[in-house]
C-alpha cells in the first residue's frame, strides 16, 4: 500500500500491484513458474495459508517450489507471533528437500536506525536477547530518550512530526481494542498520567505511516513491522518489566484480542519449558522491532517505573 501510494504518479497501480503478492499465494503454483520470488520479512512466514489457515502445506516449501530463485530476507529476532515459522533451518530443510542450491549471505551493514549497528547491539543487550559489546549508548550516534510522562513523549513525537510527517507513536499490544466497536472510546489508557489514545488498526490500514492524522493515534506491531519513520515513540507495556536487573515477560498482560500469542496457555500446559522460551522471545522481539522503526531516533516511556529507571542506568 505504501509503495503504491508513493509510486502511483510514475506507474500504473496495476503494474505496481503485480510486483507484490502475499506469502500464501503459491499453494497451487506449478514448479519454477516464476523466475524469482523475493521474500521480505521471511521470519513472518506461516505454515498454512488462507484466511482459515487451511490451505497448502508449508509456505517456505511452496515458495521454493514456485520459483527458479527464491531470496529470503530473514531476521529471526523479528519473529513476533506463535505462528511465525520462518527460520534459517526451516529454509535450509525445504531447499535441500527440493533439490535447490543454497547460498547464504549476511548483510553486515544496514540503513536502519541511522545505520547504527551500535544502537542495535545495545538494544539486544538491553533486552537481554544476547550479550554484546555495547552495554551503554556511549559514543553511539542515535537519538534515544526515555520519558517519565507519556504526555511528554507524545509532545516530543508531535514536534518531530511537524518537520516531515515522519514520526509516530506505537505501543505493546497490552490494551484491548475498545474503539473497534465504539470509535468514541480510547484504547491505550494510562489514568495516572491522564493519557489516552486510540489504536490505529483500521482507519488507515497499511497507510497509517503516511496519513498526517495518524500521529494522533497509536500503532502496534501489527501495523508497523517492515516500515520505517524518522522518529518512533514507543510505550512499553506491563508485558515487559525489569526486576533485579533481569528482563521479564508476562504474556497474561497482553490484550485478549492479540492473536500473536493465541494458544500460549495450551502451549504452557503441554510444554512449559519450550513455551516460556518461545513467549519470552516473541515479547522481546516485539519491542526490539518497535524500537527499531525510527531512522533518527527512538523515544520511550515504560508503564513500569522500575523498568524506566533501569533503562536510564543503561544509557550512559
XYZ file of C-alpha atoms in Angstrom:
316
model
C 0.000 0.000 0.000
C 2.837 2.390 0.850
C 4.736 1.642 -2.375
C 1.548 2.058 -4.361
C 0.816 5.443 -2.805
C 4.365 6.697 -3.351
C 4.801 5.397 -6.920
C 1.373 5.944 -8.449
C 2.434 9.214 -10.087
C 5.086 7.284 -12.017
C 3.466 3.881 -12.634
C 0.023 2.430 -13.145
C -1.457 0.938 -9.987
C -1.900 -2.391 -11.738
C 1.802 -2.501 -12.619
C 2.795 -1.780 -9.021
C 0.397 -4.359 -7.606
C 1.674 -7.019 -9.983
C 5.076 -6.819 -8.281
C 3.677 -7.685 -4.850
C 1.953 -10.772 -3.531
C 1.128 -12.337 -0.194
C 3.234 -15.227 1.032
C 0.238 -17.545 0.843
C -0.308 -17.029 -2.884
C 1.714 -20.014 -4.086
C -0.183 -23.022 -2.790
C -1.234 -24.033 -6.317
C 1.719 -22.697 -8.315
C 3.464 -25.033 -10.706
C 7.166 -25.779 -10.281
C 9.518 -22.922 -11.296
C 6.672 -20.827 -12.692
C 8.453 -17.649 -11.504
C 11.973 -16.551 -12.351
C 12.438 -15.046 -8.899
C 10.497 -14.508 -5.690
C 11.979 -12.077 -3.172
C 10.600 -12.706 0.298
C 10.889 -9.785 2.688
C 10.279 -10.353 6.426
C 10.762 -14.088 5.819
C 10.711 -14.715 9.582
C 6.961 -13.997 9.401
C 6.176 -16.869 7.017
C 3.448 -19.274 8.147
C 2.829 -22.997 7.877
C -0.631 -22.898 6.299
C -2.202 -20.214 4.107
C -5.633 -18.702 3.668
C -7.975 -16.857 5.989
C -8.743 -20.060 7.881
C -5.158 -21.407 7.771
C -6.315 -24.466 5.849
C -4.557 -24.088 2.500
C -1.264 -25.547 1.368
C 1.333 -27.425 3.335
C 4.174 -25.023 4.150
C 4.735 -21.518 2.733
C 8.516 -21.924 2.575
C 8.199 -25.170 0.620
C 5.657 -23.627 -1.767
C 7.730 -20.509 -2.446
C 10.899 -22.501 -3.187
C 8.934 -24.861 -5.414
C 7.323 -21.973 -7.337
C 10.491 -20.086 -8.305
C 13.770 -20.815 -10.017
C 15.376 -18.469 -7.485
C 13.961 -17.657 -4.053
C 15.563 -14.943 -1.949
C 14.679 -14.862 1.758
C 15.462 -11.767 3.815
C 15.316 -13.021 7.378
C 15.948 -11.773 10.897
C 14.984 -14.408 13.445
C 14.921 -11.741 16.158
C 11.835 -10.264 14.483
C 9.585 -13.299 14.879
C 6.644 -11.833 16.795
C 3.846 -14.434 16.787
C 3.473 -18.099 17.690
C 2.506 -18.770 14.060
C 5.773 -17.466 12.590
C 7.770 -20.422 11.241
C 10.429 -18.522 9.303
C 13.821 -19.769 10.462
C 17.072 -20.358 8.613
C 16.911 -24.061 9.483
C 13.398 -24.369 8.051
C 14.503 -22.708 4.804
C 17.578 -24.956 4.608
C 15.400 -28.032 5.196
C 12.983 -27.338 2.349
C 15.661 -26.090 -0.035
C 17.552 -29.343 0.481
C 14.407 -31.456 0.201
C 13.500 -29.809 -3.108
C 16.998 -30.125 -4.525
C 17.760 -26.404 -4.533
C 21.256 -24.965 -4.282
C 21.673 -22.937 -1.092
C 23.683 -19.736 -0.799
C 23.800 -17.818 2.484
C 24.853 -14.199 2.757
C 24.934 -11.849 5.733
C 24.063 -8.164 5.484
C 26.866 -6.648 7.526
C 25.580 -3.084 7.347
C 22.145 -1.526 7.282
C 20.370 1.810 6.922
C 18.030 1.221 9.846
C 18.481 3.371 12.965
C 20.815 5.884 11.300
C 22.981 2.996 10.118
C 23.975 2.465 13.742
C 24.923 -1.134 14.348
C 25.921 0.053 17.811
C 22.343 1.027 18.697
C 21.020 -2.346 17.520
C 23.690 -4.135 19.540
C 22.859 -2.006 22.607
C 19.168 -2.805 22.197
C 19.870 -6.534 22.046
C 21.997 -6.152 25.180
C 19.341 -4.064 26.936
C 16.519 -6.517 26.223
C 18.839 -9.421 27.128
C 18.347 -11.036 23.738
C 22.114 -11.551 23.540
C 25.212 -10.137 25.217
C 27.066 -7.577 23.117
C 29.982 -5.198 23.443
C 27.546 -2.265 23.759
C 26.164 -2.182 27.326
C 25.552 1.596 27.013
C 24.874 4.149 24.256
C 28.159 5.950 24.835
C 29.645 7.035 21.515
C 26.598 5.859 19.529
C 25.099 8.412 17.137
C 21.397 7.821 17.691
C 18.757 9.955 19.413
C 17.410 7.755 22.210
C 15.442 9.253 25.078
C 13.336 7.860 27.886
C 10.452 9.859 29.351
C 8.784 9.784 32.769
C 5.452 11.012 31.377
C 3.729 9.622 28.269
C 2.270 13.046 27.524
C 5.772 14.482 27.225
C 6.678 11.605 24.905
C 3.650 12.339 22.731
C 4.524 16.056 22.609
C 8.082 15.245 21.535
C 6.816 12.996 18.717
C 4.323 15.646 17.600
C 7.152 18.186 17.440
C 9.274 15.848 15.321
C 6.315 15.063 13.086
C 5.878 18.719 12.166
C 9.245 18.569 10.436
C 8.421 15.925 7.827
C 5.331 13.889 8.838
C 7.647 11.021 9.715
C 7.140 10.499 13.437
C 4.580 8.175 15.012
C 3.610 6.535 18.292
C 3.438 2.773 18.860
C 2.886 0.551 21.889
C 2.972 -3.036 23.017
C -0.404 -4.691 22.475
C -1.399 -4.620 26.146
C -4.683 -2.725 25.826
C -7.974 -4.027 24.441
C -9.225 -2.666 21.127
C -12.325 -0.931 22.502
C -12.599 1.632 19.725
C -13.209 -1.124 17.167
C -16.880 -1.236 18.159
C -17.157 2.266 19.583
C -14.950 4.943 17.931
C -15.649 7.314 20.817
C -13.695 5.098 23.226
C -9.955 5.258 23.815
C -7.747 2.179 23.870
C -4.286 2.869 25.325
C -5.161 4.468 28.638
C -2.829 5.450 31.496
C -5.124 7.068 34.080
C -2.263 8.047 36.423
C -0.991 10.374 33.702
C -4.365 11.422 32.255
C -3.188 9.849 28.982
C -5.406 8.153 26.407
C -5.011 7.333 22.713
C -6.842 5.242 20.138
C -5.326 2.265 18.334
C -4.732 2.845 14.644
C -5.777 -0.568 13.355
C -8.493 0.096 10.778
C -8.782 3.708 9.663
C -5.653 3.976 7.530
C -4.713 0.313 7.186
C -1.325 -0.091 5.554
C -1.088 3.672 5.034
C -1.052 4.582 8.732
C 2.596 5.541 8.399
C 1.746 8.187 5.763
C -1.578 9.616 6.938
C -0.933 13.001 8.642
C -3.751 12.385 11.128
C -2.329 9.068 12.337
C 0.135 10.925 14.564
C -2.882 11.369 16.841
C -3.363 7.615 17.074
C -1.119 4.816 18.198
C 0.192 1.892 16.151
C 1.329 -1.563 17.227
C 3.444 -4.435 15.947
C 0.679 -5.444 13.527
C 0.710 -2.117 11.681
C 4.343 -1.053 11.674
C 6.599 -4.041 11.021
C 8.644 -3.582 7.866
C 8.151 0.198 7.796
C 10.477 2.999 8.870
C 9.985 6.524 10.202
C 12.378 9.271 11.207
C 11.297 9.106 14.863
C 9.332 6.493 16.771
C 7.713 6.898 20.173
C 7.317 3.578 21.996
C 5.190 2.800 25.046
C 6.462 -0.368 26.719
C 3.504 -2.020 28.410
C 3.313 -4.211 31.519
C 4.148 -7.334 29.478
C 7.856 -6.455 29.755
C 9.390 -5.366 33.049
C 12.762 -5.448 34.776
C 13.245 -6.872 38.274
C 16.661 -7.239 39.908
C 18.283 -6.355 36.577
C 16.527 -9.224 34.792
C 14.203 -8.583 31.841
C 10.966 -10.480 32.486
C 7.920 -11.007 30.295
C 4.288 -11.662 31.169
C 2.005 -12.856 28.345
C -1.010 -12.525 30.635
C -0.608 -8.732 30.396
C -1.178 -8.829 26.631
C -4.628 -7.830 25.352
C -7.019 -10.750 24.972
C -7.605 -9.690 21.364
C -3.903 -10.031 20.498
C -3.644 -13.015 18.168
C 0.165 -13.024 18.141
C 0.352 -15.353 21.152
C -3.011 -17.043 20.712
C -2.783 -20.555 22.105
C 0.022 -19.801 24.573
C -1.960 -21.151 27.548
C -2.259 -24.557 25.875
C 1.417 -24.386 24.943
C 2.340 -23.605 28.558
C 0.326 -26.568 29.742
C 1.732 -29.059 27.231
C 5.363 -27.964 27.120
C 6.080 -25.271 29.747
C 9.844 -25.031 29.144
C 9.577 -24.580 25.376
C 6.542 -22.321 25.776
C 8.282 -19.966 28.180
C 11.303 -19.704 25.894
C 9.154 -19.039 22.823
C 6.902 -16.491 24.516
C 9.900 -14.708 26.042
C 11.436 -14.385 22.591
C 8.208 -13.156 20.988
C 7.621 -10.380 23.531
C 11.250 -9.245 23.487
C 11.314 -9.359 19.685
C 8.143 -7.284 19.581
C 9.759 -4.430 21.485
C 13.033 -4.827 19.595
C 11.069 -4.372 16.379
C 9.082 -1.394 17.675
C 12.234 0.288 18.983
C 13.985 -0.003 15.611
C 11.342 1.709 13.472
C 12.957 5.148 13.865
C 15.754 6.048 11.445
C 16.921 9.009 13.515
C 15.578 8.412 16.992
C 13.531 6.367 19.427
C 11.686 7.906 22.374
C 10.406 5.564 25.084
C 8.003 5.513 28.011
C 7.692 2.435 30.236
C 4.484 1.840 32.130
C 6.553 0.250 34.897
C 8.587 2.803 36.873
C 11.340 0.384 37.930
C 11.868 -0.556 34.296
C 12.144 3.127 33.329
C 14.749 3.711 35.997
C 16.733 0.639 34.968
C 16.873 1.684 31.326
C 18.161 5.101 32.360
C 21.123 3.458 34.091
C 21.978 1.635 30.866
C 22.018 4.671 28.578
C 25.396 6.118 29.529
